[in-house]
PDB file of C-alpha atoms in Angstrom:
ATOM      1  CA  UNK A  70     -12.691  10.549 152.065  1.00  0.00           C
ATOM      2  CA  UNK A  71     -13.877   8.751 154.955  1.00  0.00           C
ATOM      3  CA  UNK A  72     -12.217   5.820 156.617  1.00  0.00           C
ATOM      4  CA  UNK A  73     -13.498   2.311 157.110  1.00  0.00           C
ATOM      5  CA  UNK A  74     -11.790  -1.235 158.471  1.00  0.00           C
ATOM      6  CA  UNK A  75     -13.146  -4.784 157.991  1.00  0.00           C
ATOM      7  CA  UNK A  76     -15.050  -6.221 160.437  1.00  0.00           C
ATOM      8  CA  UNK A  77     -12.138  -9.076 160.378  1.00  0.00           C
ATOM      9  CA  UNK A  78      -9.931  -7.098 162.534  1.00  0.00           C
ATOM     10  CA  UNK A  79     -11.494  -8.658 165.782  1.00  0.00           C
ATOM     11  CA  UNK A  80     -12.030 -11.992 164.429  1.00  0.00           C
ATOM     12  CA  UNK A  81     -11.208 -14.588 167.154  1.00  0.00           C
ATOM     13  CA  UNK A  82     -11.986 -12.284 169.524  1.00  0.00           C
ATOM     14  CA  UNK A  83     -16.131 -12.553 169.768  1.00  0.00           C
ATOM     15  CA  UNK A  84     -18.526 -14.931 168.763  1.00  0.00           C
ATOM     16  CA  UNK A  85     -20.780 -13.597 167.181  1.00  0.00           C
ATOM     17  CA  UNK A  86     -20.712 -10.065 164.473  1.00  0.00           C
ATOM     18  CA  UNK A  87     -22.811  -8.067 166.387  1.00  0.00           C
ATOM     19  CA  UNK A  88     -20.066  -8.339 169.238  1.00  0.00           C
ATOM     20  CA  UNK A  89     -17.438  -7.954 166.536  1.00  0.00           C
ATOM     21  CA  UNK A  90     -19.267  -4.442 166.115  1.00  0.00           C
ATOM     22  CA  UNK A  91     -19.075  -3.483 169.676  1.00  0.00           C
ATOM     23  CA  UNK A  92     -15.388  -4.071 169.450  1.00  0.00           C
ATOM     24  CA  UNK A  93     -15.160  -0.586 167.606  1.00  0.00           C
ATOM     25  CA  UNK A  94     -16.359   1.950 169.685  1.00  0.00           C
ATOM     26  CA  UNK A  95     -13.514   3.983 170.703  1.00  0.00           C
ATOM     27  CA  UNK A  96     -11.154   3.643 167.953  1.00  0.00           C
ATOM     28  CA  UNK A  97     -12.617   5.995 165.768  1.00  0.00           C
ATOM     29  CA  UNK A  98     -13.835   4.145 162.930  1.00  0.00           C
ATOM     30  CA  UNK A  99     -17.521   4.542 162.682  1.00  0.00           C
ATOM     31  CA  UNK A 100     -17.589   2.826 159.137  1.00  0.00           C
ATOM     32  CA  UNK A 101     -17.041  -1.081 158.428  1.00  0.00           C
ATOM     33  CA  UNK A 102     -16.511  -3.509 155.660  1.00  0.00           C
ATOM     34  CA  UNK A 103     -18.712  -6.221 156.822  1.00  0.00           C
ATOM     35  CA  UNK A 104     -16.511  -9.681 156.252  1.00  0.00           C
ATOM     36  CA  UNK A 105     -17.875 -12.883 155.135  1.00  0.00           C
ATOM     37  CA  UNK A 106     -14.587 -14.354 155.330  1.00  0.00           C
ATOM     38  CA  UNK A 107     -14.757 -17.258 157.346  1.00  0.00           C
ATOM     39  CA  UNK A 108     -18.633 -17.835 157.366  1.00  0.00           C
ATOM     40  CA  UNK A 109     -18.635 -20.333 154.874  1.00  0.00           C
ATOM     41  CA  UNK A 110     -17.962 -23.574 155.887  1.00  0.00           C
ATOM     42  CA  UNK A 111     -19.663 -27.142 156.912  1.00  0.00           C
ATOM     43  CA  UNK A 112     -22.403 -26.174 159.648  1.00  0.00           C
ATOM     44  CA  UNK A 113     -21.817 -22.281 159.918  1.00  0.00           C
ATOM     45  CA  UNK A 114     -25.164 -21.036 160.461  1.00  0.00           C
ATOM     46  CA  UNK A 115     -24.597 -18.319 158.073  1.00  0.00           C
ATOM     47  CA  UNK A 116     -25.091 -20.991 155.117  1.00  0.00           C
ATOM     48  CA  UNK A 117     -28.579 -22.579 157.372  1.00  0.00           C
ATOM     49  CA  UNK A 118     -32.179 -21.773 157.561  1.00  0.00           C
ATOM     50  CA  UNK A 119     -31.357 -19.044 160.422  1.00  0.00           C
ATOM     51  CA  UNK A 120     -28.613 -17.154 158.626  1.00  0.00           C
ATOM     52  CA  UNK A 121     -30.616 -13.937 159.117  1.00  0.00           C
ATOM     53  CA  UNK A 122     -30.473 -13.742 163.077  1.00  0.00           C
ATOM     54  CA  UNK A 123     -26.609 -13.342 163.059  1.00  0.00           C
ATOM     55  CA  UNK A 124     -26.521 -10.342 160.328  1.00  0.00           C
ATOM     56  CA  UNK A 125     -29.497  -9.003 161.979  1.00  0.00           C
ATOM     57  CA  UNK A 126     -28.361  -9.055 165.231  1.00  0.00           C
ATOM     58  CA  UNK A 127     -25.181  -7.551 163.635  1.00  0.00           C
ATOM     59  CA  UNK A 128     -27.399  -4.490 162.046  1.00  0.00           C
ATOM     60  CA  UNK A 129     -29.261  -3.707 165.127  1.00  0.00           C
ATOM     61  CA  UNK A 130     -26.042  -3.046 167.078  1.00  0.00           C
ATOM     62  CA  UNK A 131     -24.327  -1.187 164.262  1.00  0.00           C
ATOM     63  CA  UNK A 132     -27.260   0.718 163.861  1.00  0.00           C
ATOM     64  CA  UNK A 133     -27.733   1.327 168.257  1.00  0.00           C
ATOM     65  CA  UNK A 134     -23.958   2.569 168.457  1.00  0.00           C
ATOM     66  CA  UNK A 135     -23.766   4.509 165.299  1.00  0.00           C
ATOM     67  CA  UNK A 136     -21.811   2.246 163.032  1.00  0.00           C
ATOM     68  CA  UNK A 137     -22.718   1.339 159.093  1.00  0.00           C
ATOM     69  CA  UNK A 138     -21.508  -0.821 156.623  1.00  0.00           C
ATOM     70  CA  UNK A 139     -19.807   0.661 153.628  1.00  0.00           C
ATOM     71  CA  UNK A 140     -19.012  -2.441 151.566  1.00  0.00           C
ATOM     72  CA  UNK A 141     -18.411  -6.315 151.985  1.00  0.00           C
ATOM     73  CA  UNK A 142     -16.161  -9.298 151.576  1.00  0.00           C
ATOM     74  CA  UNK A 143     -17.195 -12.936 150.018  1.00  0.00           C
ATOM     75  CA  UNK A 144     -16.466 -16.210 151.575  1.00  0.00           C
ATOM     76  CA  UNK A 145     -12.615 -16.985 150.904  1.00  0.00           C
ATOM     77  CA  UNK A 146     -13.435 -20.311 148.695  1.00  0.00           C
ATOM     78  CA  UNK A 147     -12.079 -19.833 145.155  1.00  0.00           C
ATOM     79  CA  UNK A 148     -14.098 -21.123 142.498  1.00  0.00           C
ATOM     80  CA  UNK A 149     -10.896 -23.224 140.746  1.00  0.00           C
ATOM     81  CA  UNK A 150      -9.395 -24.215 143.337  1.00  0.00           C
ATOM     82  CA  UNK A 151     -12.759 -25.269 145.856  1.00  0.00           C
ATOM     83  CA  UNK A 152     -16.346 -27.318 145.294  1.00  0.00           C
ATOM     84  CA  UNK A 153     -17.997 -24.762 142.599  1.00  0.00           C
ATOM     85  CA  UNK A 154     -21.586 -25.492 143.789  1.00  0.00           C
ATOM     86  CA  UNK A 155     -20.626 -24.067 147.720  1.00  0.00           C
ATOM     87  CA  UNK A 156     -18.874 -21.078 146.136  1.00  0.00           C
ATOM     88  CA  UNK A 157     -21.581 -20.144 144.674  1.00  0.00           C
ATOM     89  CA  UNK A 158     -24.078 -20.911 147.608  1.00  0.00           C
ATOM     90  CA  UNK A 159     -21.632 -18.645 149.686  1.00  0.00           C
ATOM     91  CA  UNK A 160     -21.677 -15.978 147.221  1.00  0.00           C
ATOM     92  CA  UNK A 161     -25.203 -15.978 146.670  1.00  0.00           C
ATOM     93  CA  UNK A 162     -25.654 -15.591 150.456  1.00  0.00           C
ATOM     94  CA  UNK A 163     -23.617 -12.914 150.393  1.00  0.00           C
ATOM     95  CA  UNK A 164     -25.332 -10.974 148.427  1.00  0.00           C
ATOM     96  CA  UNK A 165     -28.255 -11.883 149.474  1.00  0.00           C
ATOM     97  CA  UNK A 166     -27.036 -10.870 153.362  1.00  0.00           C
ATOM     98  CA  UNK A 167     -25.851  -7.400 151.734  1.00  0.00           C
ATOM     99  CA  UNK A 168     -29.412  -6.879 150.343  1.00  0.00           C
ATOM    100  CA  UNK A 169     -30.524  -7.419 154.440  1.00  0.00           C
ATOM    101  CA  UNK A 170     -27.361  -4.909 155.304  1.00  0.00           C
ATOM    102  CA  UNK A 171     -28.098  -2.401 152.807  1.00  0.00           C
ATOM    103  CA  UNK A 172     -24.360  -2.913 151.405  1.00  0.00           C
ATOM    104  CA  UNK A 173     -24.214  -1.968 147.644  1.00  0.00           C
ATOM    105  CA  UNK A 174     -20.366  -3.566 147.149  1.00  0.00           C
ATOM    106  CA  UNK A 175     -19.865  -6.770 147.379  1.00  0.00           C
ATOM    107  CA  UNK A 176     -15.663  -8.451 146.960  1.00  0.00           C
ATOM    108  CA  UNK A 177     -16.177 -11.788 145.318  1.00  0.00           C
ATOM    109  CA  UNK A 178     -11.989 -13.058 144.149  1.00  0.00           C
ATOM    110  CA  UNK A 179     -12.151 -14.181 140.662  1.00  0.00           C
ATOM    111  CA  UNK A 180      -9.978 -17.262 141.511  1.00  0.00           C
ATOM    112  CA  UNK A 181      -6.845 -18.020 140.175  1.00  0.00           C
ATOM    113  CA  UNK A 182      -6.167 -20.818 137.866  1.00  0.00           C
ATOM    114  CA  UNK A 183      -3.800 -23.453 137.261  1.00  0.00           C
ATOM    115  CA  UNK A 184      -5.940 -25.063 134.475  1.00  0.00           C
ATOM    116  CA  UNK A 185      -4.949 -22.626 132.120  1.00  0.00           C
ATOM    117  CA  UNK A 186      -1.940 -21.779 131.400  1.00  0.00           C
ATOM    118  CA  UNK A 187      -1.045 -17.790 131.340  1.00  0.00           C
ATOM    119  CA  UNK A 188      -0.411 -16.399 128.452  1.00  0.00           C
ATOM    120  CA  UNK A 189      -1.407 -19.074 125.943  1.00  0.00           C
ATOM    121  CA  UNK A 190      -5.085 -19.605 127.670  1.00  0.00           C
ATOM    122  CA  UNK A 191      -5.675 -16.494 128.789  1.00  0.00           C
ATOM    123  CA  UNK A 192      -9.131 -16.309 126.935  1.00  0.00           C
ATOM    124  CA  UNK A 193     -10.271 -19.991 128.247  1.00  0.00           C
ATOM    125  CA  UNK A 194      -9.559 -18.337 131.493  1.00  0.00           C
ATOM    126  CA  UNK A 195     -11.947 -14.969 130.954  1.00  0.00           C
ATOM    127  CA  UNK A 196     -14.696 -17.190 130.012  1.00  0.00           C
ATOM    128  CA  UNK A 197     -14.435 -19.225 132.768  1.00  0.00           C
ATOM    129  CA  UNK A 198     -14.314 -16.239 135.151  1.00  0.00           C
ATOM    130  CA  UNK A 199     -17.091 -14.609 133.248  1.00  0.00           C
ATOM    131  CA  UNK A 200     -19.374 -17.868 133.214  1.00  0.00           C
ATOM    132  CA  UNK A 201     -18.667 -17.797 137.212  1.00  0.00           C
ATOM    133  CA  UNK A 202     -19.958 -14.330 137.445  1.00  0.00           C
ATOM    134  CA  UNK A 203     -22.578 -14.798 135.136  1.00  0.00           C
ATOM    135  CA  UNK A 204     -24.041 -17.103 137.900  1.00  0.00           C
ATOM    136  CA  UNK A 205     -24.106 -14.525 140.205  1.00  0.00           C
ATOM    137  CA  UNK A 206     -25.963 -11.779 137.621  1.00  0.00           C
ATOM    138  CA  UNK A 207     -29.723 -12.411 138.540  1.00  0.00           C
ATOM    139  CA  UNK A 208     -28.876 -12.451 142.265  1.00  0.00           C
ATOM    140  CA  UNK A 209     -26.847  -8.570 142.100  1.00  0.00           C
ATOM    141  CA  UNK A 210     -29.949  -7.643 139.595  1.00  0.00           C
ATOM    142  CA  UNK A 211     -32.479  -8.393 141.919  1.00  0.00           C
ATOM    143  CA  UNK A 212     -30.730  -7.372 145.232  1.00  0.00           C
ATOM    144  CA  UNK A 213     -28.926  -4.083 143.398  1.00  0.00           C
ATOM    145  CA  UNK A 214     -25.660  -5.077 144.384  1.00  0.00           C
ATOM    146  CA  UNK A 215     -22.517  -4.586 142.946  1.00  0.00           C
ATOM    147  CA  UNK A 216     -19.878  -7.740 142.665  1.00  0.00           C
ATOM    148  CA  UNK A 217     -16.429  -5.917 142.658  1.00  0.00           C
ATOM    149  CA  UNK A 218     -13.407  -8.181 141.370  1.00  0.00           C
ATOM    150  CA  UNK A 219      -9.813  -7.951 143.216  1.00  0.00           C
ATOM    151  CA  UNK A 220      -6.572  -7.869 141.557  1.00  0.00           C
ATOM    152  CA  UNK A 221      -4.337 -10.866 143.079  1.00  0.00           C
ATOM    153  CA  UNK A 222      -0.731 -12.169 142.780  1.00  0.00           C
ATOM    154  CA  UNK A 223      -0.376 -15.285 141.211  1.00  0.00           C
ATOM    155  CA  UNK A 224       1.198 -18.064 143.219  1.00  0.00           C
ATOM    156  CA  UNK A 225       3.559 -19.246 139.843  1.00  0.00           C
ATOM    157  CA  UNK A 226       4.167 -17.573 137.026  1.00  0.00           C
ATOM    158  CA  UNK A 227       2.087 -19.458 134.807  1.00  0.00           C
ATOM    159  CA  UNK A 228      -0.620 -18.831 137.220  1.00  0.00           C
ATOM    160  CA  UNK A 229      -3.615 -17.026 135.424  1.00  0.00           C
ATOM    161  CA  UNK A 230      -5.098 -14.130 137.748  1.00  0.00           C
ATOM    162  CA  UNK A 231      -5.722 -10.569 136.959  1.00  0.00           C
ATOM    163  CA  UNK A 232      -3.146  -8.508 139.279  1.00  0.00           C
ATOM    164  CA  UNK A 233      -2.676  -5.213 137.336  1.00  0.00           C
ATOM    165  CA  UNK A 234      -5.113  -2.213 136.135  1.00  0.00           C
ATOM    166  CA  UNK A 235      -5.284  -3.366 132.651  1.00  0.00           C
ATOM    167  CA  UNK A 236      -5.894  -7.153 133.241  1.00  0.00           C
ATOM    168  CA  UNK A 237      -8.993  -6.192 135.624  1.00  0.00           C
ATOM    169  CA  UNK A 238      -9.935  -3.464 133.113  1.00  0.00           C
ATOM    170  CA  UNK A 239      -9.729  -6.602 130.430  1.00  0.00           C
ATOM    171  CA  UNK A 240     -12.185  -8.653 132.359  1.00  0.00           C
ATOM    172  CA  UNK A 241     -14.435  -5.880 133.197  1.00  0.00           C
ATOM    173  CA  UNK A 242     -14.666  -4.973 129.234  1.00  0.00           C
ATOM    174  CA  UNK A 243     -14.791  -8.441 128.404  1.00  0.00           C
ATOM    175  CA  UNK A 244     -18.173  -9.515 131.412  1.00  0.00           C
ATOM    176  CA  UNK A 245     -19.688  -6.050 130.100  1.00  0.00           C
ATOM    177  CA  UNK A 246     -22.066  -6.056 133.346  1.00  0.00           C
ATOM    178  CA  UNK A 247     -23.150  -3.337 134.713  1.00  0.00           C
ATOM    179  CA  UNK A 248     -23.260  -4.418 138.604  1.00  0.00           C
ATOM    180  CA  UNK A 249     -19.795  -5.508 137.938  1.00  0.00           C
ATOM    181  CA  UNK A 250     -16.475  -3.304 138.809  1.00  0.00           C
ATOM    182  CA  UNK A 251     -13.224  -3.344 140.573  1.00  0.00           C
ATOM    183  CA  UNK A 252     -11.628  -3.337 144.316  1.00  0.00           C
ATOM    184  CA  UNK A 253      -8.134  -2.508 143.839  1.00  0.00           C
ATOM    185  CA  UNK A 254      -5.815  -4.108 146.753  1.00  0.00           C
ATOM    186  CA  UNK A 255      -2.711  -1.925 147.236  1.00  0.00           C
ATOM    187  CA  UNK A 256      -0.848  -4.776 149.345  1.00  0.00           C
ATOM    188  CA  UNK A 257      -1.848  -7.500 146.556  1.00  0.00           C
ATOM    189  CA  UNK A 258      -0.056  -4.762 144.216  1.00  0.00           C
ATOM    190  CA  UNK A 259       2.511  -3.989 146.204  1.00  0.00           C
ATOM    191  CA  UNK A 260       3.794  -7.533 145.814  1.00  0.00           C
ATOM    192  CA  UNK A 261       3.935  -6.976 141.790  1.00  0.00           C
ATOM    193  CA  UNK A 262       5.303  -3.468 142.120  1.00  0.00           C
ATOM    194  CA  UNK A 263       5.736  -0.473 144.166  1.00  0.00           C
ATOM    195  CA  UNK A 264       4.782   2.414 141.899  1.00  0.00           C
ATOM    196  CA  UNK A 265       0.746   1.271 141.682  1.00  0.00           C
ATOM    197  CA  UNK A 266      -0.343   5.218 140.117  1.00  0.00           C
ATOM    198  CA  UNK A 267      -0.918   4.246 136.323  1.00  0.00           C
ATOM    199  CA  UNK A 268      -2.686   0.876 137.544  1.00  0.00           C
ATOM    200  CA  UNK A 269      -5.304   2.620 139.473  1.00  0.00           C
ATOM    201  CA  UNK A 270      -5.665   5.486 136.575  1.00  0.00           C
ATOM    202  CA  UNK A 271      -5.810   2.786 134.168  1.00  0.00           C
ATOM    203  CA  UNK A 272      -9.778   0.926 135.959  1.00  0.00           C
ATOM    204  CA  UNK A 273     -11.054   4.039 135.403  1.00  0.00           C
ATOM    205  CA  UNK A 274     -14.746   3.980 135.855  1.00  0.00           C
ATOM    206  CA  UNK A 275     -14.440   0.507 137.261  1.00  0.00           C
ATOM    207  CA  UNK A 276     -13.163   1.442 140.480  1.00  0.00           C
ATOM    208  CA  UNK A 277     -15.409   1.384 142.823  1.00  0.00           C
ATOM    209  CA  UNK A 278     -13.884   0.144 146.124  1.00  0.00           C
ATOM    210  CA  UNK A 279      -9.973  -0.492 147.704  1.00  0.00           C
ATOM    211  CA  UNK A 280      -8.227  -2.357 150.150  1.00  0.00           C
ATOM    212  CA  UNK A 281      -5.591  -0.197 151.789  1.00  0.00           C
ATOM    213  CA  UNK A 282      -2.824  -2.855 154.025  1.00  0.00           C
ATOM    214  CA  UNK A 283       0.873  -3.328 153.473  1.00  0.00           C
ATOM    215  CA  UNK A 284       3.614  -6.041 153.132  1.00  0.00           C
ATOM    216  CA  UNK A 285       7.304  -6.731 152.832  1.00  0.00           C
ATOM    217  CA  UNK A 286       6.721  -6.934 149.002  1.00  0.00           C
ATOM    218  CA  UNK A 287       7.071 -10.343 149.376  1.00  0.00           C
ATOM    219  CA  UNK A 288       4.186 -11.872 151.749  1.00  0.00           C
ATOM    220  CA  UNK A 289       0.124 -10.885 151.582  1.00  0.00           C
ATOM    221  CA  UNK A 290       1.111  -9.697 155.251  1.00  0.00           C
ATOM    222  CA  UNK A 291      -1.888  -7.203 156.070  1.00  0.00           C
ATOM    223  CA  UNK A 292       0.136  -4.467 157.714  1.00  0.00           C
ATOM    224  CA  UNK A 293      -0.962  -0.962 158.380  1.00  0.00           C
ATOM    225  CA  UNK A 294       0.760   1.492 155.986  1.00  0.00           C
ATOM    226  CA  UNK A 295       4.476   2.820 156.984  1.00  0.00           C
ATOM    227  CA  UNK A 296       5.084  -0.931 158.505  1.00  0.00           C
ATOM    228  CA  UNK A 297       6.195  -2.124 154.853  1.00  0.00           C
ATOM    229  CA  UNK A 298       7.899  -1.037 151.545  1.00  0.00           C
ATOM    230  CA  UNK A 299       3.791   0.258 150.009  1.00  0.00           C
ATOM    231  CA  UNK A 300       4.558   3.396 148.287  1.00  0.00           C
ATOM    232  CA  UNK A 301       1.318   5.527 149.929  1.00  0.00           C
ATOM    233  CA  UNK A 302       2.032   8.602 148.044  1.00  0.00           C
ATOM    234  CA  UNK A 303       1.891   6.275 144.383  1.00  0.00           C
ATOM    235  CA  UNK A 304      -1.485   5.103 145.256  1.00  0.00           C
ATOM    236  CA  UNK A 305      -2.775   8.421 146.832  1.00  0.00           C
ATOM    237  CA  UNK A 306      -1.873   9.965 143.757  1.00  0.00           C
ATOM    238  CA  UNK A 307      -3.126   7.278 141.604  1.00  0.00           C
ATOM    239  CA  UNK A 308      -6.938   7.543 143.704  1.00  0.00           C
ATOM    240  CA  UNK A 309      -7.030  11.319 143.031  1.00  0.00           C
ATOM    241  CA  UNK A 310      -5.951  10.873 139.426  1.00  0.00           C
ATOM    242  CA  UNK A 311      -8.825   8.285 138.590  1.00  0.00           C
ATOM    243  CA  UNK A 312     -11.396  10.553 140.289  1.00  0.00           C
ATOM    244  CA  UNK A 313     -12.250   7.714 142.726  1.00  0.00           C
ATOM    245  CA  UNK A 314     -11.778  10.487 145.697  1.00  0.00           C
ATOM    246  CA  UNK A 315     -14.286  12.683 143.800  1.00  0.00           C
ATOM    247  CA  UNK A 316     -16.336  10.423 144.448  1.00  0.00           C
ATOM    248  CA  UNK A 317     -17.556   8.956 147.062  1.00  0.00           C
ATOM    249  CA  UNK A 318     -14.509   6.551 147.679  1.00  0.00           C
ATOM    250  CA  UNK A 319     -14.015   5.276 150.821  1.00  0.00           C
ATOM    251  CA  UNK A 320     -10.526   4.544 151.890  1.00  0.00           C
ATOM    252  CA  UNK A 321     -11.159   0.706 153.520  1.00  0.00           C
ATOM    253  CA  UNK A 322      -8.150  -0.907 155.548  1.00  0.00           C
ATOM    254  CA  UNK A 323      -7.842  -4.657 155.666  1.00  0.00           C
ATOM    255  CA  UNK A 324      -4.570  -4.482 157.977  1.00  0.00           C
ATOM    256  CA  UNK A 325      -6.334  -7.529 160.292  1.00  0.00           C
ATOM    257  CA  UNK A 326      -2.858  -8.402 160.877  1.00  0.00           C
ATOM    258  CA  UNK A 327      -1.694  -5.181 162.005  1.00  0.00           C
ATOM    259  CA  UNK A 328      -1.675  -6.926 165.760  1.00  0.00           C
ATOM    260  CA  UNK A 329      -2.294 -10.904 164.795  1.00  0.00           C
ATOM    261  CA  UNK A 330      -5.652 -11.700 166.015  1.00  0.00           C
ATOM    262  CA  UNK A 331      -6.505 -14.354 168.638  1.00  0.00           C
ATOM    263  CA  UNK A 332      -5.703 -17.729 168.325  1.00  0.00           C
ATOM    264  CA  UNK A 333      -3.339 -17.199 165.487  1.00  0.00           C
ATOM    265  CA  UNK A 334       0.198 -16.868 167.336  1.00  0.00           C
ATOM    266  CA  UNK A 335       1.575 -19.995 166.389  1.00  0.00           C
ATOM    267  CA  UNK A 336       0.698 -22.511 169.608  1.00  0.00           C
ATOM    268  CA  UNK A 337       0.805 -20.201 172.162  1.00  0.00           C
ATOM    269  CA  UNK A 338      -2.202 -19.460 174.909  1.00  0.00           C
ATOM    270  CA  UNK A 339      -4.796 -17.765 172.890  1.00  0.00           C
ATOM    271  CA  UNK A 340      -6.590 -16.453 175.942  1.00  0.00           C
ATOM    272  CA  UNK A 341      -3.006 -14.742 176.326  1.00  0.00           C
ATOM    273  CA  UNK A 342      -1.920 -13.626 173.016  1.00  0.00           C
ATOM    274  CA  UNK A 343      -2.772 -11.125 171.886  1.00  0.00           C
ATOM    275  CA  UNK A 344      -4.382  -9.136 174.667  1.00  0.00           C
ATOM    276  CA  UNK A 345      -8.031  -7.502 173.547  1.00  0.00           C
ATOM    277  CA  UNK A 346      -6.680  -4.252 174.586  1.00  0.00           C
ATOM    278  CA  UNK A 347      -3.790  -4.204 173.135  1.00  0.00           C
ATOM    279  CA  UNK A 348      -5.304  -5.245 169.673  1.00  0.00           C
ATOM    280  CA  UNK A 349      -8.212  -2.417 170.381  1.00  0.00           C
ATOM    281  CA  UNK A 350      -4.947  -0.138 170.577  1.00  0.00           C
ATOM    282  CA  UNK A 351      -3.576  -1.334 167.685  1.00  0.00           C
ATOM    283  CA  UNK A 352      -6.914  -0.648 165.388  1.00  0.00           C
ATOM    284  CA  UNK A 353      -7.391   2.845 167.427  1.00  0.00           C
ATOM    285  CA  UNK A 354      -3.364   3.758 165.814  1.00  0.00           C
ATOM    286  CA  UNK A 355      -4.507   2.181 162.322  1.00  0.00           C
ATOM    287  CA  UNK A 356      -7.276   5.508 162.459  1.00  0.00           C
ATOM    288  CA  UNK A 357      -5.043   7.445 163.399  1.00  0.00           C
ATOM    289  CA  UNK A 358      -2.718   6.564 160.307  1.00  0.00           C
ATOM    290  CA  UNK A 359      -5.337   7.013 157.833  1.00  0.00           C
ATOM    291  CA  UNK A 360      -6.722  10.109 159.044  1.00  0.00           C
ATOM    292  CA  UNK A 361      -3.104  11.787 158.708  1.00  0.00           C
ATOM    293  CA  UNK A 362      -2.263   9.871 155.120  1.00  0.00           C
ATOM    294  CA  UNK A 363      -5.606  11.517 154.211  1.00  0.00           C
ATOM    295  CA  UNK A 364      -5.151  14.985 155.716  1.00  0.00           C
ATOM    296  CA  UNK A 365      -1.903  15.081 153.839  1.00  0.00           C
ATOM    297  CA  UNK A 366      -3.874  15.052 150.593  1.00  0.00           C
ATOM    298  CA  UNK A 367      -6.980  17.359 151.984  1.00  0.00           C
ATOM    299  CA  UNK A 368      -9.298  14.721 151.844  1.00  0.00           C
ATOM    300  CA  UNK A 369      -9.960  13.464 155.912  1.00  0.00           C
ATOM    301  CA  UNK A 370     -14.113  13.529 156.063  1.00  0.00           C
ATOM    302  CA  UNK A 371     -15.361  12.151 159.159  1.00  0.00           C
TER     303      UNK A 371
END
């Protein structure tokens, strides 16, 4: 398996994604998961008439230093909770920016729903999470991109979300799209329980992408594996068991927070806190821990 990171880990620290790129060389990484994040908002020139300089400025660096991007992340709006109409413009650019990128996987959250009530409208809430989808069908048709779902934690527990194997596997049946499948965050289940094998055997051919970070089981923290209570050997075991190391899978961190990035220490300097460097070390030892969780297993590719 080869190892990848989101572009998000030096967020704060450029201003621009082709100088997020740069940021990489000499940590080891050589493959990114380009994040949409935080491009969506009033006035981001990602959502204007000149959204393509930025992502092409992006590509032409990535593609000078010997970088490429594996897979992608939406905007962070959630389509219950935020104005429907810029979700979707956000998503649509996304794809759209993928097509540019030549990414094929595109994370677009589901959104999780207070409207309905879990159990008792649990099909109210597929619909409404396959109508939102359905939206986004002729734009993954034209571009060939794939729109992967992610498990998530609800916030209550009469919160409807998908966060195990079989809910996502439920929606994925239940859309029947072929450009649709499944990123499976280990931190996001790590919060619902530690032993995550059976939920990753149980997407099956829907898996097509993961999210490797960590947590306290009790916070979405975005740690680096070995910093919380994530049970690597359940998941490793649960990758290799649904044949998603067979094939192809890439084994993506999102530990942004490993080292918090710039600007987000509470009210201290930013210019001070953290230092570049030490956050470059701090991505160069998050290669360093996947390459030896995946040389445990024989599966390190460069």
């Amino acid at each position: 398996m080869k190892l990848a990171t989101t572009l998000a880990d030096f967020r704060g620290y450029c201003d621009d994604s082709a100088a997020q790129v740069r940021c990489f060389e000499g940590t080891g990484f050589r493959h990114l998961d380009y994040s949409f994040w935080v491009l969506n908002y009033q006035g981001s020139p990602f959502m204007g008439d000149d959204w393509v300089k930025d992502i092409a400025a992006a590509a032409k660096e990535a593609e000078k230093l010997g970088f490429d991007f594996v897979q992608a992340h939406s905007p962070s709006n959630d389509y219950f909770r935020s104005d429907k109409e810029e979700v979707l413009k956000g998503n649509i650019r996304s794809i759209e920016a993928c097509a540019y990128l030549g990414i094929k996987k595109l994370v677009v959250h589901s959104g999780r729903s207070t409207e309905f009530i879990a159990p008792d409208d649990k099909r109210k809430y597929l619909e409404s999470v396959r109508d939102f989808y359905e939206k986004l069908y002729p734009y993954m048709e034209k571009y060939g991109v794939h729109v992967l779902a992610e498990n998530y934690t609800p916030s209550s527990k009469n919160e409807c979300s998908f966060f195990s194997g079989e809910d996502l596997k439920e929606l994925l049946d239940f859309c029947d799209h072929p450009l649709l499948g499944v990123c499976w965050d280990v931190g996001h289940g790590n919060l619902q329980r530690n032993d995550q094998h059976d939920d990753i055997v149980a997407l099956g051919k829907y898996l097509k992408a993961v999210h490797i970070q960590d947590n306290l089981g009790v916070n979405d923290n975005h740690l680096a594996p070995l910093m919380g209570t994530l049970n690597i050997d359940s998941v490793m075991r649960g990758l290799i068991d649904n044949g998603f190391t067979g094939n192809g899978g890439i084994f993506t961190f999102e530990c942004d927070n490993i080292v918090r990035n710039q600007g987000e220490w509470l009210k201290r300097d930013k210019n001070k806190y953290p230092d570049y460097e030490v956050k470059h070390q701090s991505i160069r030892l998050l290669y360093e821990i996947g390459k030896m969780i995946l040389n445990n297993y024989g599966l390190y590719e460069e």
